[in-house]
């Protein structure tokens, strides 16, 4: 190893600045104050009592709290007795005979018949106990309805309201028949899923579709999801909050007033125009 090289200009300049700062601090009395503060801190730390170690927690040997039922059971039964199978205790085990061939299918058929009877009874119960009260509360509004019913109501894909419709001929909402469809909700001819269920108000305001009577007459009516998947109308999308979030688009909220002020028929037409502008 060779000899260390001499100090560079930077190091010599640094040492000169350090010595200059130390002289300035001594002139201002900062060094004396620092020494006095360190002395006070050391004196206070020496006077402070040492921290006591935590005492180990002594667990009491008293019996644990138990319910009266368990205490009575332990008094009657011995402490060494444990639950064991009959085979280990030396007792004879009698196995049940298996059902004959074909008996299981008969039992399954009987169970299916019983479930069908239960559903019919449930429909009858709904028909007798709920219809009268529902008819008294049910309004004549044909928009979204005003009576919420979790049993008879069918959820709209957009507003997600299980409300009874105001259609006069609807046997589900008017008579409480669970086996009948709701005339105030749409049904997609392609998917027949919950995506194609829309109430009258959402169908008109959010999507600008035809009236509910025309949709019911049109047996080939398709929901916005199927229209988009089949490519029938370009830039035509579903504007529900679920579908917009999947597209990473913020939900529009109540945008029908802004859409009509700008001259659009519905919110769907407004979004379609926006998507066209972004694409081109």
Coordinates of C-alpha atoms in Angstrom, one line a residue:
X1 CA 0.0 0.0 0.0
X2 CA 1.3 3.4 -0.9
X3 CA 1.3 6.5 1.3
X4 CA -2.0 8.4 1.7
X5 CA -2.3 11.3 -0.6
X6 CA -2.3 14.9 0.8
X7 CA -5.6 16.6 1.6
X8 CA -7.5 17.9 -1.3
X9 CA -8.6 21.5 -1.7
X10 CA -12.2 20.5 -0.7
X11 CA -11.1 18.9 2.6
X12 CA -8.9 21.8 3.6
X13 CA -11.7 24.2 2.8
X14 CA -14.2 22.0 4.8
X15 CA -11.9 22.0 7.8
X16 CA -11.5 25.8 7.7
X17 CA -15.3 26.2 7.6
X18 CA -15.7 23.8 10.6
X19 CA -13.2 25.7 12.7
X20 CA -14.8 29.0 11.7
X21 CA -18.2 27.8 12.8
X22 CA -16.9 26.4 16.1
X23 CA -15.3 29.8 16.9
X24 CA -18.5 31.6 16.1
X25 CA -20.6 29.2 18.3
X26 CA -18.1 29.7 21.2
X27 CA -18.4 33.5 20.8
X28 CA -22.2 33.3 20.9
X29 CA -22.2 31.0 23.9
X30 CA -23.8 28.0 22.2
X31 CA -21.1 25.6 23.3
X32 CA -21.6 26.5 27.0
X33 CA -25.3 26.1 26.7
X34 CA -24.9 22.7 25.1
X35 CA -22.6 21.5 27.9
X36 CA -25.1 22.8 30.6
X37 CA -28.0 21.0 29.0
X38 CA -26.2 17.7 28.7
X39 CA -25.3 18.0 32.4
X40 CA -28.9 18.6 33.4
X41 CA -30.1 15.7 31.3
X42 CA -27.5 13.3 32.8
X43 CA -28.4 14.4 36.3
X44 CA -32.2 13.9 35.8
X45 CA -31.6 10.5 34.3
X46 CA -29.5 9.4 37.3
X47 CA -32.1 10.6 39.8
X48 CA -35.0 8.8 38.0
X49 CA -35.9 5.5 39.6
X50 CA -35.1 2.4 37.6
X51 CA -38.1 0.9 35.8
X52 CA -39.5 -2.0 37.6
X53 CA -39.9 -5.3 35.8
X54 CA -43.5 -6.4 35.5
X55 CA -44.5 -9.0 38.1
X56 CA -45.5 -12.3 36.6
X57 CA -49.2 -12.9 36.6
X58 CA -50.2 -15.6 39.0
X59 CA -53.1 -17.6 37.6
X60 CA -55.6 -18.7 40.2
X61 CA -56.3 -22.4 40.5
X62 CA -60.0 -21.9 41.0
X63 CA -62.2 -24.0 38.7
X64 CA -63.5 -22.5 35.5
X65 CA -67.0 -21.1 35.2
X66 CA -69.4 -23.6 33.7
X67 CA -73.1 -23.8 33.2
X68 CA -75.4 -25.6 35.6
X69 CA -76.2 -28.2 32.9
X70 CA -72.6 -29.1 32.4
X71 CA -71.9 -29.2 36.2
X72 CA -74.8 -31.6 36.7
X73 CA -73.6 -33.8 33.8
X74 CA -70.1 -34.0 35.3
X75 CA -71.5 -35.0 38.7
X76 CA -73.5 -37.8 37.3
X77 CA -70.9 -39.1 34.9
X78 CA -67.4 -40.1 35.9
X79 CA -64.5 -37.9 34.9
X80 CA -62.7 -40.7 33.0
X81 CA -65.7 -41.6 30.9
X82 CA -65.4 -40.5 27.2
X83 CA -67.6 -40.9 24.2
X84 CA -66.6 -44.0 22.3
X85 CA -68.2 -45.9 19.5
X86 CA -70.2 -49.1 20.2
X87 CA -67.6 -51.1 18.3
X88 CA -64.8 -50.0 20.6
X89 CA -66.9 -50.6 23.7
X90 CA -67.4 -54.2 22.7
X91 CA -71.1 -53.9 22.0
X92 CA -72.8 -55.5 19.1
X93 CA -73.5 -53.3 16.1
X94 CA -76.7 -53.8 14.1
X95 CA -76.5 -52.4 10.6
X96 CA -79.6 -51.3 8.8
X97 CA -80.5 -53.1 5.6
X98 CA -80.0 -51.2 2.4
X99 CA -83.2 -50.2 0.4
X100 CA -84.0 -52.5 -2.5
X101 CA -83.2 -51.6 -6.1
X102 CA -85.4 -48.8 -7.4
X103 CA -86.5 -47.6 -4.0
X104 CA -84.3 -44.5 -4.1
X105 CA -85.9 -43.4 -7.4
X106 CA -89.3 -43.8 -5.9
X107 CA -88.3 -41.8 -2.9
X108 CA -86.9 -39.1 -5.1
X109 CA -90.1 -38.9 -7.1
X110 CA -92.1 -38.6 -3.8
X111 CA -89.8 -35.8 -2.7
X112 CA -90.4 -33.9 -6.0
X113 CA -94.1 -34.3 -5.6
X114 CA -93.9 -33.0 -2.0
X115 CA -91.9 -29.9 -3.1
X116 CA -94.4 -29.2 -5.9
X117 CA -97.2 -29.4 -3.3
X118 CA -95.3 -27.1 -1.0
X119 CA -94.9 -24.6 -3.8
X120 CA -98.6 -24.7 -4.6
X121 CA -99.4 -24.3 -0.9
X122 CA -97.0 -21.3 -0.8
X123 CA -98.7 -19.8 -3.8
X124 CA -102.1 -20.2 -2.2
X125 CA -100.8 -18.6 1.1
X126 CA -99.5 -15.7 -0.9
X127 CA -102.8 -15.5 -2.8
X128 CA -105.0 -15.4 0.3
X129 CA -103.0 -13.4 2.8
X130 CA -101.2 -10.8 0.6
X131 CA -103.4 -10.0 -2.4
X132 CA -106.0 -8.0 -0.5
X133 CA -103.4 -5.8 1.3
X134 CA -101.5 -5.4 -1.9
X135 CA -104.5 -4.3 -3.9
X136 CA -105.3 -1.7 -1.2
X137 CA -101.7 -0.3 -1.4
X138 CA -101.1 -0.8 -5.1
X139 CA -101.3 2.4 -7.2
X140 CA -102.3 2.9 -10.8
X141 CA -98.9 4.3 -11.7
X142 CA -97.4 2.6 -14.7
X143 CA -93.9 4.1 -14.3
X144 CA -91.8 2.3 -11.6
X145 CA -94.7 1.5 -9.3
X146 CA -94.9 2.6 -5.7
X147 CA -95.3 -0.6 -3.6
X148 CA -92.1 -2.5 -2.8
X149 CA -92.6 -6.2 -2.4
X150 CA -89.6 -8.6 -2.1
X151 CA -91.7 -11.7 -3.0
X152 CA -93.8 -10.6 -5.9
X153 CA -91.7 -7.8 -7.2
X154 CA -89.1 -8.4 -10.0
X155 CA -85.8 -6.4 -9.8
X156 CA -85.2 -3.9 -12.6
X157 CA -81.7 -4.1 -14.0
X158 CA -81.2 -0.3 -13.9
X159 CA -83.1 1.1 -10.8
X160 CA -82.9 -2.3 -9.0
X161 CA -86.4 -1.8 -7.4
X162 CA -88.6 -4.8 -6.6
X163 CA -91.8 -2.8 -7.0
X164 CA -95.2 -4.0 -8.1
X165 CA -96.2 -2.7 -11.5
X166 CA -99.5 -0.7 -12.2
X167 CA -100.6 -2.8 -15.1
X168 CA -104.3 -3.7 -14.9
X169 CA -103.9 -7.2 -16.5
X170 CA -100.8 -8.3 -14.5
X171 CA -101.8 -11.4 -12.6
X172 CA -98.5 -11.5 -10.7
X173 CA -98.7 -8.0 -9.2
X174 CA -102.5 -7.8 -9.1
X175 CA -103.5 -11.3 -8.0
X176 CA -100.3 -12.6 -6.4
X177 CA -99.7 -15.4 -8.8
X178 CA -96.0 -16.2 -8.6
X179 CA -96.1 -18.4 -11.7
X180 CA -97.1 -15.5 -14.0
X181 CA -94.6 -13.0 -15.4
X182 CA -94.8 -9.3 -14.5
X183 CA -96.3 -7.3 -17.4
X184 CA -94.6 -4.1 -16.2
X185 CA -91.1 -5.6 -16.8
X186 CA -89.4 -6.4 -20.1
X187 CA -88.1 -9.8 -21.1
X188 CA -85.2 -10.1 -23.6
X189 CA -86.0 -12.6 -26.4
X190 CA -82.3 -13.5 -26.8
X191 CA -80.8 -13.9 -23.3
X192 CA -83.9 -14.1 -21.0
X193 CA -81.6 -13.0 -18.1
X194 CA -81.8 -10.3 -15.4
X195 CA -79.9 -8.0 -17.8
X196 CA -83.0 -7.7 -20.0
X197 CA -85.4 -6.9 -17.2
X198 CA -86.3 -3.2 -17.3
X199 CA -89.3 -1.3 -15.9
X200 CA -91.4 1.1 -17.9
X201 CA -89.7 4.3 -16.6
X202 CA -86.1 3.1 -17.1
X203 CA -87.0 1.7 -20.6
X204 CA -88.2 5.1 -21.7
X205 CA -85.9 7.5 -19.8
X206 CA -82.6 5.7 -19.7
X207 CA -82.7 3.9 -23.1
X208 CA -85.3 5.8 -25.2
X209 CA -87.0 2.6 -26.1
X210 CA -90.7 2.3 -27.2
X211 CA -93.6 2.0 -24.8
X212 CA -94.1 -1.2 -22.8
X213 CA -97.1 -2.2 -24.9
X214 CA -95.0 -2.2 -28.1
X215 CA -92.2 -4.1 -26.4
X216 CA -94.6 -6.8 -25.2
X217 CA -96.0 -7.1 -28.8
X218 CA -92.5 -7.3 -30.3
X219 CA -91.5 -11.0 -29.7
X220 CA -88.0 -10.3 -31.0
X221 CA -87.2 -7.4 -28.6
X222 CA -83.6 -7.5 -27.3
X223 CA -82.0 -5.8 -24.3
X224 CA -79.1 -3.4 -24.7
X225 CA -76.6 -6.1 -23.7
X226 CA -77.6 -8.4 -26.5
X227 CA -77.7 -5.5 -29.0
X228 CA -74.1 -4.6 -28.1
X229 CA -72.9 -8.2 -28.2
X230 CA -74.5 -8.8 -31.6
X231 CA -73.2 -5.5 -33.0
X232 CA -76.6 -4.3 -34.2
X233 CA -76.1 -0.7 -33.1
X234 CA -72.6 0.6 -32.8
X235 CA -71.7 2.5 -29.5
X236 CA -75.0 1.4 -28.0
X237 CA -74.3 0.3 -24.4
X238 CA -76.1 -0.4 -21.2
X239 CA -75.9 2.7 -19.0
X240 CA -76.6 1.0 -15.6
X241 CA -74.1 1.7 -12.8
X242 CA -73.0 -1.9 -12.9
X243 CA -72.2 -2.0 -16.6
X244 CA -70.6 1.5 -16.6
X245 CA -68.3 0.5 -13.7
X246 CA -67.2 -2.6 -15.7
X247 CA -66.2 -0.3 -18.5
X248 CA -64.4 2.0 -16.0
X249 CA -66.9 4.8 -16.8
X250 CA -68.3 6.8 -13.9
X251 CA -72.1 6.4 -13.4
X252 CA -74.1 9.2 -14.9
X253 CA -76.7 9.5 -12.0
X254 CA -79.8 11.5 -12.9
X255 CA -78.7 12.7 -16.4
X256 CA -82.0 12.7 -18.2
X257 CA -82.5 16.5 -17.7
X258 CA -79.1 17.3 -19.1
X259 CA -79.7 14.9 -22.0
X260 CA -83.0 16.5 -22.9
X261 CA -81.5 20.0 -22.6
X262 CA -78.9 19.0 -25.1
X263 CA -81.6 17.6 -27.4
X264 CA -81.1 13.9 -26.8
X265 CA -84.0 11.4 -26.5
X266 CA -82.5 9.5 -23.6
X267 CA -79.3 9.0 -21.5
X268 CA -78.3 6.2 -23.8
X269 CA -78.3 8.4 -26.8
X270 CA -76.2 11.0 -24.9
X271 CA -73.6 8.3 -24.0
X272 CA -73.6 6.9 -27.6
X273 CA -72.8 10.4 -28.9
X274 CA -70.0 10.8 -26.4
X275 CA -68.5 7.5 -27.3
X276 CA -68.6 8.4 -31.0
X277 CA -66.8 11.6 -30.4
X278 CA -64.0 9.8 -28.4
X279 CA -63.7 7.2 -31.2
X280 CA -63.3 9.8 -33.9

